[in-house]
Coordinates of C-alpha atoms in Angstrom, one line a residue:
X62 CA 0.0 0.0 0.0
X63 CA 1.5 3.0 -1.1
X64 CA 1.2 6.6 0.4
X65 CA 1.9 9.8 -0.5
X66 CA 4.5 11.5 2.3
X67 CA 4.2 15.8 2.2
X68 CA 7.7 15.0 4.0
X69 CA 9.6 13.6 1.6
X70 CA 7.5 14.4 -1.3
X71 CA 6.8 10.9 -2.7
X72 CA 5.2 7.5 -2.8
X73 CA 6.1 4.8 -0.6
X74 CA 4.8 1.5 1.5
X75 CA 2.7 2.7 4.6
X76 CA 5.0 0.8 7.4
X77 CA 3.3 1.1 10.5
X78 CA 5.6 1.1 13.8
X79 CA 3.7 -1.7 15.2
X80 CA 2.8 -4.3 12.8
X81 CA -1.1 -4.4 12.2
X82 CA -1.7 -1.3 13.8
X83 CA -1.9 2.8 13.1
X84 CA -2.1 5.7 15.0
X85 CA -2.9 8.7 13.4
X86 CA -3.4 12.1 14.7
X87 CA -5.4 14.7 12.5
X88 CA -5.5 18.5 13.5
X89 CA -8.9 19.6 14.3
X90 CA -11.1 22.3 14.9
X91 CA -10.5 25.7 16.8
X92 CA -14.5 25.8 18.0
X93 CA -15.2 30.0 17.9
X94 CA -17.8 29.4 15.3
X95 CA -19.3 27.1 12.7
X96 CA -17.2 24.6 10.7
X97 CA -16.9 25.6 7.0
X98 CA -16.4 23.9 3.9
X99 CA -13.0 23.4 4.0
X100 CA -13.5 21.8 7.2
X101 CA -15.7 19.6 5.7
X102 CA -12.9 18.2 2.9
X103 CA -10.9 17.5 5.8
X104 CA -13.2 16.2 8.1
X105 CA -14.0 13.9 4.8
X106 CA -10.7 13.1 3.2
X107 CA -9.5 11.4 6.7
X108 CA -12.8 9.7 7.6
X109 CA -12.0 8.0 4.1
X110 CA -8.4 7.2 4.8
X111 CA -9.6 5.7 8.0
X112 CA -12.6 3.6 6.8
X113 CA -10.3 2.4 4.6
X114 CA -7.0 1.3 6.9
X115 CA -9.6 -0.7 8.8
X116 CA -10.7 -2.4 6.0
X117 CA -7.6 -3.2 5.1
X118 CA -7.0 -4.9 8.7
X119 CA -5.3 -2.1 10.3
X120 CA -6.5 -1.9 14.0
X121 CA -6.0 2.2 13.8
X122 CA -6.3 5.0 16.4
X123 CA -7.5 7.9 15.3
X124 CA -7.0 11.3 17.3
X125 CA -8.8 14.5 16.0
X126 CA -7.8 17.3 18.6
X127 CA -10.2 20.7 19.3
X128 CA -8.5 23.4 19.9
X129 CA -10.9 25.1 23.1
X130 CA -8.8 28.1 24.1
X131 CA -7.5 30.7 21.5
X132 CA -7.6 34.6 20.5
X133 CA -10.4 33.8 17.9
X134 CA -12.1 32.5 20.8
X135 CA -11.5 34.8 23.8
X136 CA -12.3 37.9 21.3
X137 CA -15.8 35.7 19.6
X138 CA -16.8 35.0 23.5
X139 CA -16.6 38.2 24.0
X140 CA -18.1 39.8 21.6
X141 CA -21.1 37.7 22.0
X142 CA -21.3 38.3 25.8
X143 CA -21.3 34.6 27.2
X144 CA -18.3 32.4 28.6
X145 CA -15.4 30.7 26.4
X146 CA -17.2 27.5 28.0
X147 CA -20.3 28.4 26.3
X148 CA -19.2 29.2 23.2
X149 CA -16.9 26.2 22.6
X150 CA -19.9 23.5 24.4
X151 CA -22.1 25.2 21.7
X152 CA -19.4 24.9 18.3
X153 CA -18.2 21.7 19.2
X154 CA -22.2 20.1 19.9
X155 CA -22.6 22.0 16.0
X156 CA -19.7 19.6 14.9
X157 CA -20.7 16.8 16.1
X158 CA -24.0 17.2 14.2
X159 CA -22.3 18.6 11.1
X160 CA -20.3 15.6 10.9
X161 CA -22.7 12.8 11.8
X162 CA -24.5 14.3 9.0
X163 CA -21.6 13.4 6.2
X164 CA -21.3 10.2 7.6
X165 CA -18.3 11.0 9.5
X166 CA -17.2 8.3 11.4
X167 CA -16.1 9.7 15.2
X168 CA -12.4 9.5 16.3
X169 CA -11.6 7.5 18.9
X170 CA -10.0 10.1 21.1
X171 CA -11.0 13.7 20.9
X172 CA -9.0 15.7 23.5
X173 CA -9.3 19.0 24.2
X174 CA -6.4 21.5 24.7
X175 CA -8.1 22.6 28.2
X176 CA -7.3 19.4 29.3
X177 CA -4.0 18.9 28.5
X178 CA -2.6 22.2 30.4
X179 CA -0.2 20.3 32.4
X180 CA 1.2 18.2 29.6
X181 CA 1.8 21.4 27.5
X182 CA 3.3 23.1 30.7
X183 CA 5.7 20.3 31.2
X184 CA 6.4 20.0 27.7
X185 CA 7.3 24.1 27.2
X186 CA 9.5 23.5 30.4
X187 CA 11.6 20.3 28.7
X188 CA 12.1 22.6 25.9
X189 CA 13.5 25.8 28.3
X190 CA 15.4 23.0 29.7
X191 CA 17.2 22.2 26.2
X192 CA 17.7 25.5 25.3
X193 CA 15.3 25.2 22.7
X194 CA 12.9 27.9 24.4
X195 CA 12.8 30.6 26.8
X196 CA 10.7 33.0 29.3
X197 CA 10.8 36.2 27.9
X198 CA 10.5 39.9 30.7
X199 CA 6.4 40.3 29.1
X200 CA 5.7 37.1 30.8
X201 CA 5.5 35.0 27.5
X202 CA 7.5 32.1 26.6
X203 CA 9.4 31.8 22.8
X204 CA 10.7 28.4 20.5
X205 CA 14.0 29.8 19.4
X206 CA 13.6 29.0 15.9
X207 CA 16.8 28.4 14.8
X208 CA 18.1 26.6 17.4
X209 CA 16.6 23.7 15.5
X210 CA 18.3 22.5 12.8
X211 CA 15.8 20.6 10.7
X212 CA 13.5 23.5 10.3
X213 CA 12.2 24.1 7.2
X214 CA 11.9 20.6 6.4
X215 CA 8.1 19.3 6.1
X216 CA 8.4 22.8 3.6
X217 CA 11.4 21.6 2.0
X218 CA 12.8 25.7 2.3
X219 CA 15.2 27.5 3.9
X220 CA 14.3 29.3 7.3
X221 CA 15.2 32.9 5.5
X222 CA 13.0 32.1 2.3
X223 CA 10.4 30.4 4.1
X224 CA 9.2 33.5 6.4
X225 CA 11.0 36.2 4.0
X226 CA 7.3 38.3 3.5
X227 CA 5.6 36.1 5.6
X228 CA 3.5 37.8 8.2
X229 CA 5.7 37.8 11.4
X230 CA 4.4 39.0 14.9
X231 CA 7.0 42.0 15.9
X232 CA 7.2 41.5 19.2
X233 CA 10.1 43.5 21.2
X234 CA 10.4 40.6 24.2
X235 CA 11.5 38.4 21.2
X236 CA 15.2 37.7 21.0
X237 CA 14.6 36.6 17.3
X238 CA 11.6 38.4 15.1
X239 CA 11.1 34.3 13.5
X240 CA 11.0 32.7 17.1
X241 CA 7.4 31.8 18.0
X242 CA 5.1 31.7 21.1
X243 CA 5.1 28.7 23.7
X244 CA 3.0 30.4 25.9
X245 CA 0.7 33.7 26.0
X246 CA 0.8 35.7 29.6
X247 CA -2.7 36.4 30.2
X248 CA -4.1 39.8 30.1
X249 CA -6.2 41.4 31.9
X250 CA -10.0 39.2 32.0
X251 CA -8.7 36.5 29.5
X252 CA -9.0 32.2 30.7
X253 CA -5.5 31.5 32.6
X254 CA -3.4 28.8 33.9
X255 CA -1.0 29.1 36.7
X256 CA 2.6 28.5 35.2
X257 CA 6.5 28.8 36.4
X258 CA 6.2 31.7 34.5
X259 CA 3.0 33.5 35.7
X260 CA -0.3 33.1 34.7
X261 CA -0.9 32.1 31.3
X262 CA -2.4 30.1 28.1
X263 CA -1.2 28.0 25.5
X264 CA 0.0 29.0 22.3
X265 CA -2.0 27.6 19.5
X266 CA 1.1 25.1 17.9
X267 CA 2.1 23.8 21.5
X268 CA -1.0 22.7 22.4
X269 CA -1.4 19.9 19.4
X270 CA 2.4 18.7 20.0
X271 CA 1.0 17.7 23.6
X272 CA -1.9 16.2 22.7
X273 CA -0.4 14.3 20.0
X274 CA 2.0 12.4 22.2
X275 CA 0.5 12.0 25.3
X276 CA -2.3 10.7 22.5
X277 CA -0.2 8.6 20.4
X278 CA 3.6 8.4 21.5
X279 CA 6.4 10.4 21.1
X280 CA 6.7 8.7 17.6
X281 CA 3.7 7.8 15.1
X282 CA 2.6 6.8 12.0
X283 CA 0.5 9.6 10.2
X284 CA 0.1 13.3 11.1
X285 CA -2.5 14.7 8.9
X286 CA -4.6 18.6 8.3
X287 CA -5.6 20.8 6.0
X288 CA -3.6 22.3 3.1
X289 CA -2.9 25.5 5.2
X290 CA -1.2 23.9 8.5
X291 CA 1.8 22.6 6.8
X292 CA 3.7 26.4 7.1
X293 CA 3.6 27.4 10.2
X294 CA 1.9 25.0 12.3
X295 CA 3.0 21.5 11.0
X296 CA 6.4 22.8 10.6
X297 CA 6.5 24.3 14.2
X298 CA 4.9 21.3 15.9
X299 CA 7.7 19.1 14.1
X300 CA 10.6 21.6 15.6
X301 CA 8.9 21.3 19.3
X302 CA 8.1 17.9 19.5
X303 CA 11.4 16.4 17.5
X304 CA 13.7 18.9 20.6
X305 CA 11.5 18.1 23.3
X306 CA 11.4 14.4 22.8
X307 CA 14.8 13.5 21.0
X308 CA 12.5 11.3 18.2
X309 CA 11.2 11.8 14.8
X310 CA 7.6 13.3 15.4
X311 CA 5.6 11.6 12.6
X312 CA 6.6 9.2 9.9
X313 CA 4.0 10.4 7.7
X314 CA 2.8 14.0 6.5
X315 CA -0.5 14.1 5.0
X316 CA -2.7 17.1 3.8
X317 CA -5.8 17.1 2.4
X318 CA -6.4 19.1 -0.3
X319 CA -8.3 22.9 -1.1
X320 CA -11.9 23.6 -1.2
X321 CA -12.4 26.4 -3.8
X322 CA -15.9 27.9 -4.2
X323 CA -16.5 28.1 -7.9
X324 CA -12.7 28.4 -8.7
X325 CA -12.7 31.0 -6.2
X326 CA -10.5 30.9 -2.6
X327 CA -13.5 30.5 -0.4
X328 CA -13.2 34.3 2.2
X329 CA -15.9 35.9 3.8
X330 CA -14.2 39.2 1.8
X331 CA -15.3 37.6 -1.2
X332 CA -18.9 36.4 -0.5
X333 CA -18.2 32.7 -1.2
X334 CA -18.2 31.7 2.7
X335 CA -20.6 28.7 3.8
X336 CA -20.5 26.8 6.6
X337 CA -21.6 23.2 6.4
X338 CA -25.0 23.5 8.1
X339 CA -25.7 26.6 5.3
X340 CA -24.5 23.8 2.6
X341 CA -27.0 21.2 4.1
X342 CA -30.2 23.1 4.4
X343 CA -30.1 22.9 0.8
X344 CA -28.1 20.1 -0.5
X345 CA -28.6 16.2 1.0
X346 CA -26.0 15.5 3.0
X347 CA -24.5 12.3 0.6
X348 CA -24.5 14.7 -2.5
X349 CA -21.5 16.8 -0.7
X350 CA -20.3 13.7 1.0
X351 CA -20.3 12.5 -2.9
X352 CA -18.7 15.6 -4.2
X353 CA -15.6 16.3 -1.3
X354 CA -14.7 11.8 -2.0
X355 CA -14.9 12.2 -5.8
X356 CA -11.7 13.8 -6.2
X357 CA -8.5 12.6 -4.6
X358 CA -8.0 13.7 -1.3
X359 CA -4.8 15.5 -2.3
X360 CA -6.2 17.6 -4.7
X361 CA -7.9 21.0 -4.9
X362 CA -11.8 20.5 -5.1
X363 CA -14.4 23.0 -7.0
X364 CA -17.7 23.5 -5.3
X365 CA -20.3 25.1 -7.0
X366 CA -23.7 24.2 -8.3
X367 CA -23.0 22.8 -11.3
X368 CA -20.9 20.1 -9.4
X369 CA -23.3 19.1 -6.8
X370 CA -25.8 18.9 -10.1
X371 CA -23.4 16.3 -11.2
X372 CA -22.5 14.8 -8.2
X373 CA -26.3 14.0 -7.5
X374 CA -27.0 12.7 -11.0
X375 CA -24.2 10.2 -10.8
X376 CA -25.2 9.0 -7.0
X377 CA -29.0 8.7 -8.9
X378 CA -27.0 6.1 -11.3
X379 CA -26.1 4.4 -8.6
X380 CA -29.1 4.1 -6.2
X381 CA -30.8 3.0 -9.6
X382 CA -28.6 0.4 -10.5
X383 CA -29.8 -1.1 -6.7
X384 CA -33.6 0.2 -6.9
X385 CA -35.4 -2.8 -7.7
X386 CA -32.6 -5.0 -6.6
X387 CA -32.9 -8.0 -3.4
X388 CA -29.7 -7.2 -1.4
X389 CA -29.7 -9.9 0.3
X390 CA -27.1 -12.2 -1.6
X391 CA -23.8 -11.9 -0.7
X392 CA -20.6 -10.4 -2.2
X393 CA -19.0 -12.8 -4.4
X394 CA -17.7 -10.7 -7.5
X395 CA -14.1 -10.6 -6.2
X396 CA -12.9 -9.3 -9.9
X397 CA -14.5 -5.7 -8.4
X398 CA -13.2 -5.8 -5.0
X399 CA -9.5 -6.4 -6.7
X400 CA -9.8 -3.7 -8.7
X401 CA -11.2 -1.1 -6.3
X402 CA -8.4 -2.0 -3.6
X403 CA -5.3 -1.2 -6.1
X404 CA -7.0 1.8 -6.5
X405 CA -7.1 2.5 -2.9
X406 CA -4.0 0.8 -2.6
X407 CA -2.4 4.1 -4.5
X408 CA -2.3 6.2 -1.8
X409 CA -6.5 6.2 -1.3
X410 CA -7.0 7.0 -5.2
X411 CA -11.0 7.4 -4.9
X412 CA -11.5 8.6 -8.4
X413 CA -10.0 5.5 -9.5
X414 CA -11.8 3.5 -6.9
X415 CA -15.5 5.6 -7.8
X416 CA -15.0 4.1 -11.4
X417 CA -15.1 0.6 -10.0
X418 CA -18.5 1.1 -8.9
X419 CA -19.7 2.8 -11.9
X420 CA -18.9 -0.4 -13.8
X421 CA -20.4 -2.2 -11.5
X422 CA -23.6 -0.3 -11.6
X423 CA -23.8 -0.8 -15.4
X424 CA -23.4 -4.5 -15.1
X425 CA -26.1 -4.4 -12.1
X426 CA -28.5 -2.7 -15.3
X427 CA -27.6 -5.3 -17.7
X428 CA -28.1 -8.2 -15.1
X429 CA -31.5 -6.8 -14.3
X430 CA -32.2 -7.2 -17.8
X431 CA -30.6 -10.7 -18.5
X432 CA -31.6 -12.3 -15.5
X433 CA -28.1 -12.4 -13.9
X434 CA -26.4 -12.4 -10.3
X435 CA -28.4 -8.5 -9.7
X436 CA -28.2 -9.5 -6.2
X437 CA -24.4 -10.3 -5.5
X438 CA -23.4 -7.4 -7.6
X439 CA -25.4 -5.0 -6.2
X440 CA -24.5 -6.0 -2.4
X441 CA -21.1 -5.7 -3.8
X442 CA -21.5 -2.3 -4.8
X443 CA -22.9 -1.5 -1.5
X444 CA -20.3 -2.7 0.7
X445 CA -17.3 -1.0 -1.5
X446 CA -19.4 2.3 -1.6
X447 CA -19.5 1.8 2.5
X448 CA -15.9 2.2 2.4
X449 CA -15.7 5.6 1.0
X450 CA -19.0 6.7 3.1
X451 CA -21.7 6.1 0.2
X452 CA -25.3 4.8 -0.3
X453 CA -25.9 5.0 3.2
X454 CA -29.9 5.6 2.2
X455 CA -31.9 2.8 0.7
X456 CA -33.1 3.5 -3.0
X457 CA -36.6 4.8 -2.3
X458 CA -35.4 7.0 0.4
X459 CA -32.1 9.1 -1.9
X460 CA -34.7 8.7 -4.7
X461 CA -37.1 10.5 -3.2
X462 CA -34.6 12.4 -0.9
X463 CA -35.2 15.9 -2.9
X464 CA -39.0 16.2 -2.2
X465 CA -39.0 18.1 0.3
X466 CA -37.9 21.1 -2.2
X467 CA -41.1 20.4 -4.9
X468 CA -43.1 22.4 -4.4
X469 CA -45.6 18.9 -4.3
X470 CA -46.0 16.6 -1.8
X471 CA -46.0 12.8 -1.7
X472 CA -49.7 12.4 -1.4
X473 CA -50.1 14.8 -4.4
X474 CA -48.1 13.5 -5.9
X475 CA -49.2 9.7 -6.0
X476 CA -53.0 11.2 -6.3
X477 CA -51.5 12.4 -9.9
X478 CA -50.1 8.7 -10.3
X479 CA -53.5 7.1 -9.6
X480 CA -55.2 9.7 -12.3
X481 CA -52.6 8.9 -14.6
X482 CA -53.9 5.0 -14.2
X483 CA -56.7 5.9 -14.1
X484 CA -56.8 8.0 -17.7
X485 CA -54.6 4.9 -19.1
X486 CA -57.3 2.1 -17.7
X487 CA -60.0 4.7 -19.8
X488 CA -57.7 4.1 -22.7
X489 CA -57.3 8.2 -22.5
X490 CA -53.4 8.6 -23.1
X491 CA -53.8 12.1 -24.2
X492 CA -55.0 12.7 -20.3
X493 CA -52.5 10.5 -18.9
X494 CA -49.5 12.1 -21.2
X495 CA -50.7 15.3 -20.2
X496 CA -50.4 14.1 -16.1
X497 CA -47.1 12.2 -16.7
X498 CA -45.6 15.7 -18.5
X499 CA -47.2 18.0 -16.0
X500 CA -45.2 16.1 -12.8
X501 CA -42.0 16.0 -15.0
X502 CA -42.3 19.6 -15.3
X503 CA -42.1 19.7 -11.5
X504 CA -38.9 17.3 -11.5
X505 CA -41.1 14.4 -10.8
X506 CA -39.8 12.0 -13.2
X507 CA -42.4 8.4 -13.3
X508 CA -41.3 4.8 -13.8
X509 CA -43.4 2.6 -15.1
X510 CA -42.5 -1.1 -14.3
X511 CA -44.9 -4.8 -14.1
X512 CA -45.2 -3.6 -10.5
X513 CA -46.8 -0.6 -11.1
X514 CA -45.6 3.0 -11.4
X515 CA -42.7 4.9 -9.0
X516 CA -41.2 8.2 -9.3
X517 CA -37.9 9.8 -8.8
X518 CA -36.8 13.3 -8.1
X519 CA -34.8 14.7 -11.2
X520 CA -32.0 17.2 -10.2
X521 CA -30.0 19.3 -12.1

């Protein structure tokens, strides 16, 4: 099984530390507000990854941190007027139900920086210890930055051309302008912990190397996040962990890839800015789900209307290959199941893997028609689409998910069915075209079968 390494920049075997096991840590959310689109690829592209480990055998750990105390949130808690508890009780309940809604599978550890105070406190002293850090006269504690000679190197740049026009803090208590903060002294009215150097708080790159390892280890298999952590925060969590600890950090870098908004940088400066509940008021849940596994998980992913058009049409191929279709013979079309795996083999290749069940789809049609094996096929498609998070609904229900937009109901809409029957029984075709064209015009689109009449909802 080969994976893609942002570390070394290449291919190569996924070698777990243990044999038959992985332990992966993902960065998280910072919970001031409500997770966004981008989060969503994330959330997405590593519920994937993991599905698939465990299918492959791998007994893995996954760790997906929050990040509870931060500037974004002291200055949203009080701007709203309630407590940082509030506010981060509220966001993180919101992401819970943002992600059960994907189908995102839950980590098995979720810790909290709040709660791991005195392993970031011990760690920030290991690293004064070393030389590595140091307490500053404003009561604030800095990573001397090049002190530590592998920086630079998830980026694969220099220290000087890495942060030459990057946006560094000035700060005068810093003995270099690139060193970076350990730990924040608490102002006046801001959340604080007692330290050996005063009252205080976490810096926001600190608190993830703590979690990580008291988590996972000092050493692990995958560190993954979003395609904006790698420079500073993956590169600064590297530097702390690697000095405080003496190990290599991670053996694997991973990064999900962008979420543009119709080719656009999604910023609230530009308009383009949705949150995932915004998304799902309108669009069912699998159609995004759909859209965020249909390209690989590395790559930058367009979102805009004419893609969730096309990623509902092509689930609506799917459910309809299984509409119809008894699912309760097992999966014996192993030819499939080869082919899908080697795709997923190649570093989690799900645009490769996606094909797979298109194919099989079409021969699910074709054995409808010829009287073949329907049933093991189509339980086959089912249980490879489970392992990228799909057709989680039965047929009926995605077919007729979009109803709830007609502006028709169900009863109306099977009243009109019953007329149409009725017209057809009276040999009237004229009437029953006219009915048939009249609920296609509403995006009800009727299937007439020896067991009668259904409907679908057409999209796009």
């Amino acid at each position: 099984m080969q994976v893609y390494n942002t570390l070394t920049r290449e291919k190569a075997p996924l070698t777990p530390i243990e044999p038959g096991k992985i332990r992966m840590y993902v960065c998280g959310m910072t919970v001031y507000d409500y997770c966004h689109l981008g989060h969503a690829r994330v959330l997405v592209a590593f519920d994937v990854i993991t599905r698939y480990l465990r299918a492959k055998g791998f007994d893995v750990t996954y760790v997906r941190n929050i990040t509870d105390v931060d500037d974004k949130i002291i200055a949203r808690a009080q701007e709203n007027g309630e407590s940082i508890d509030a506010l981060t009780g509220r966001m993180i309940d919101a992401m819970h139900e943002d992600e059960r809604k994907l189908f995102v599978l839950a980590p098995n550890r979720e810790p909290r920086a709040t709660e791991h105070i005195d392993d970031i406190i011990t760690m920030v002293s290991t690293l004064i210890d070393k030389g590595y850090a140091y307490a500053a006269d404003n009561g604030d504690v800095y990573y001397r930055v090049r002190k530590f000679d592998g920086y630079g190197k998830l980026n694969n740049r220099a220290i000087d051309d890495m942060l030459s026009g990057a946006r560094v803090e000035v700060e005068f208590a810093k003995a270099d302008p690139l060193d970076f903060v350990l730990w924040k002294a608490a102002k006046p009215g801001e959340s604080a912990w007692e330290s050996p150097w005063g009252p205080g708080r976490p810096g926001w790159h600190i608190e993830c190397s703590a979690m990580s390892t008291c988590c996972l280890g000092n050493n692990f298999d995958i560190h993954g996040g979003g395609p904006d952590l790698t420079f500073p925060h993956h590169e600064n969590e590297i530097a702390q962990s690697e000095a405080a600890t003496g190990e290599t950090y991670a053996n694997v870098w991973m990064h999900a890839g962008a979420l543009r908004v119709n080719d656009e940088k999604m910023s609230k400066s530009l308009g383009n800015f949705f949150t995932i509940r915004d998304v799902l008021e309108v669009h069912d849940p699998e159609v995004v789900r759909y859209l965020l596994v249909s390209s690989h998980y590395r790559s930058a992913i367009n979102y805009a209307p004419d893609a969730l058009d096309e990623a509902r049409r092509s689930l609506e191929r799917l459910y309809n290959a299984l509409d119809g279709v008894d699912l309760s013979s097992g999966a014996v079309e192993s030819r499939y199941s080869e082919r899908f795996h080697r795709a997923m083999d190649d570093d989690f290749n799900t645009p490769e893997a996606m094909a797979v069940l298109f194919e099989l789809a079409r021969d699910i049609n074709r054995a409808k028609k010829g009287g073949g094996e329907a049933g093991a096929l189509a339980s086959e498609l089912r249980r490879l689409a489970s392992l990228l998070g799909l057709l989680n609904y039965s047929p009926s229900e995605f077919l007729k998910g979009a109803q709830s937009a007609l502006e028709i109901t169900e009863d109306e809409i099977e009243a009109q069915i019953q007329a149409r029957n009725d017209a057809r029984k009276a040999k009237d075709f004229a009437e029953a075209d006219r009915i048939r064209d009249a609920l296609a015009e509403k995006g009800i689109i009727l299937k007439d079968s020896r067991e009668g009449t259904g409907w679908v909802v057409e999209q796009g």
